[in-house]
Amino acid sequence: MRKSLILLITSMLIILPFMNIFAESESIMNEVAVENDNDSLDYDKNIFVFSDVKKEAKYYEDVARLWALGIITGNEAGRFKPDDMLTREQFAILMVRASGLEEKANLLKGSTGFPDIPSTRYSTGYINMAVSQGFLGAMPDGKFNPEQNITYAQVLTVLLRSLGYKNEDLTGVWPINYIEKAKSIGLTEDLEYGSNEAIPRWVAAMLFNRLLDTEMKESSTQQQSKTFGEYFGVCLNPELIILGNSATYKGIEENQIITSNGVFYLNVNTMKYTGRELEMGRKYNITIVDDEAVWASKPLNDIKKITVISAIGNEISCYLEDKTAESIILSEKLTYYYNGSIQNFSTIKENLHQNSSIVFSYKKDRSGYDYACVFDPLYSKPEVKKDKSLSSSIGSITIDSASIPIIKNGQLIFVNEIKYGDVLYEVTDIWGKNKYILVNDNKVFGKIVDIVPNIVAANAIKIDDNAYNLCGTFDKSKISGGKWSFAVGDSVVALLGINGELVDIMDPMEAAVEDYAFLLNYSMLIPVSGGEENAVYTVKLFLADGTKATYKTDTNPQ
């Protein structure tokens, strides 16, 4: 009889499935304890999620990711108290949050069915929901015993049942069968506790974090296997390749990334606690909530980074990370990503340039590569040389031909070969290395025919028969309608960027020395309110290329 009674009591302590940890006041701990935690208030909240969980802790990733998902919180002093034992109340809260039921639980707040749970207790909604879902139940005396520790076996039983496992799915007797099953599906890897032992909260964090990514037990009615987090609508955690960010791809916002499964926003408030930047070409498990990346695992693959020097056919000369040079042959059979998607090999070859970056992903056994990601060179904003003297800098670009190559029309040049009106770019690979200066001297002489759509919202200028889109850095005050601005009918020299966009315009009179012209005639307009010193001259020139141009100036052409 005594033995039967013990078995009865033990079985009643077993709980059903689900997960979650902290509450509102004090991470599901007694609010009184907060008073003694003021020593933790000065920790750096930009580095650590909780003051008592350091990044060296083996459970840091588990705790931080659950925090990012809102499944656990810290107390008012920013502490997690990882070594405290997990209670029944804390477990109820974890289960409700981890199963996406917190909003429903809030509707049940303020009522109670247990004599030891006052209706004013902050956890009433969680406890009511946990009981309604079968995660937990009353003790033999009808009480809930919120502050009683929950055992290792009880936790694993609930987690497995939440995954869809039933007693009849397991062989052997409880609790050994549940403990063994939890081990076989990876929930308890590197964890060894006795079935009746209480577990620390850091262990609970590891178990719940693993639970989110554990596949639900398959059933004949399921079309496709889903993880616990996906099944209950809490989160996705797909394995994704990082294919671009706002620096490598201009079509997305600063807080977005391109991956092998589309574009996602980054939650910078949670991602900063990973302590890592997402590297281009790397593979990660990215935790997604409502199309927002809230967490990233450690990198899942080893990579090789190269910077292209030149490419002929399948052979490329390149720099390795240590700046040594080598030649490699690109395999046509490899999967290549470029501009956010898989591309055929001919497209890849067409888009390899000096300072293109390629990231090769090693196979797990390092016997070869399983894919490669190709990225265009990074170009600085364009800068225009606007003086005729030698200078060590042009705009934001520092000129140092002794250590940084300067290339113009495919040839290495010296600083003194950069001409007035040339457009300059600083070019690097995606890692900001192997810098060189690109000089573009593509200019168009002609007459402004139209400003599209108008001077207020201009995005292009039509010069003679061609329209040129304005560069993002174009100074629109030059076409604003002011006294010295350019207007329809004026002759201009258009300075073009590397993609044919209009970087700047200047008066033909400002052209480089070799662009002298003959003066044909001129007229003078003196303002009513001023003398000749305020005159505006309209000058007609015969240019070196045989064309005629008209421009305005405040300099007397005589």
Short mmCIF file of C-alpha atoms in Angstrom, two decimals, residues 407-409 417-425 438-445 493-498 514-515:
data_model
loop_
_atom_site.label_atom_id
_atom_site.label_comp_id
_atom_site.label_asym_id
_atom_site.label_seq_id
_atom_site.Cartn_x
_atom_site.Cartn_y
_atom_site.Cartn_z
CA ILE A 407 44.14 53.68 -62.68
CA LYS A 408 42.80 55.70 -65.60
CA ASN A 409 41.59 54.18 -68.85
CA GLU A 417 47.86 62.92 -64.63
CA ILE A 418 44.55 63.43 -62.83
CA LYS A 419 42.91 66.30 -64.72
CA TYR A 420 40.50 69.01 -63.73
CA GLY A 421 36.96 67.61 -64.04
CA ASP A 422 37.99 63.95 -63.68
CA VAL A 423 35.72 61.81 -61.50
CA LEU A 424 37.46 59.66 -58.88
CA TYR A 425 36.41 56.58 -56.92
CA LEU A 438 39.80 54.69 -60.28
CA VAL A 439 39.82 57.83 -62.42
CA ASN A 440 36.99 58.30 -64.90
CA ASP A 441 37.34 61.02 -67.55
CA ASN A 442 34.13 60.35 -69.45
CA LYS A 443 32.68 63.74 -70.35
CA VAL A 444 29.86 64.86 -72.62
CA PHE A 445 29.72 68.33 -74.24
CA VAL A 493 30.17 69.73 -69.88
CA ALA A 494 28.60 66.67 -68.23
CA LEU A 495 30.91 64.65 -65.97
CA LEU A 496 29.79 61.03 -66.03
CA GLY A 497 30.30 58.30 -63.47
CA ILE A 498 31.36 54.70 -64.05
CA GLU A 514 43.43 70.74 -73.68
CA ASP A 515 39.81 71.74 -74.26
#
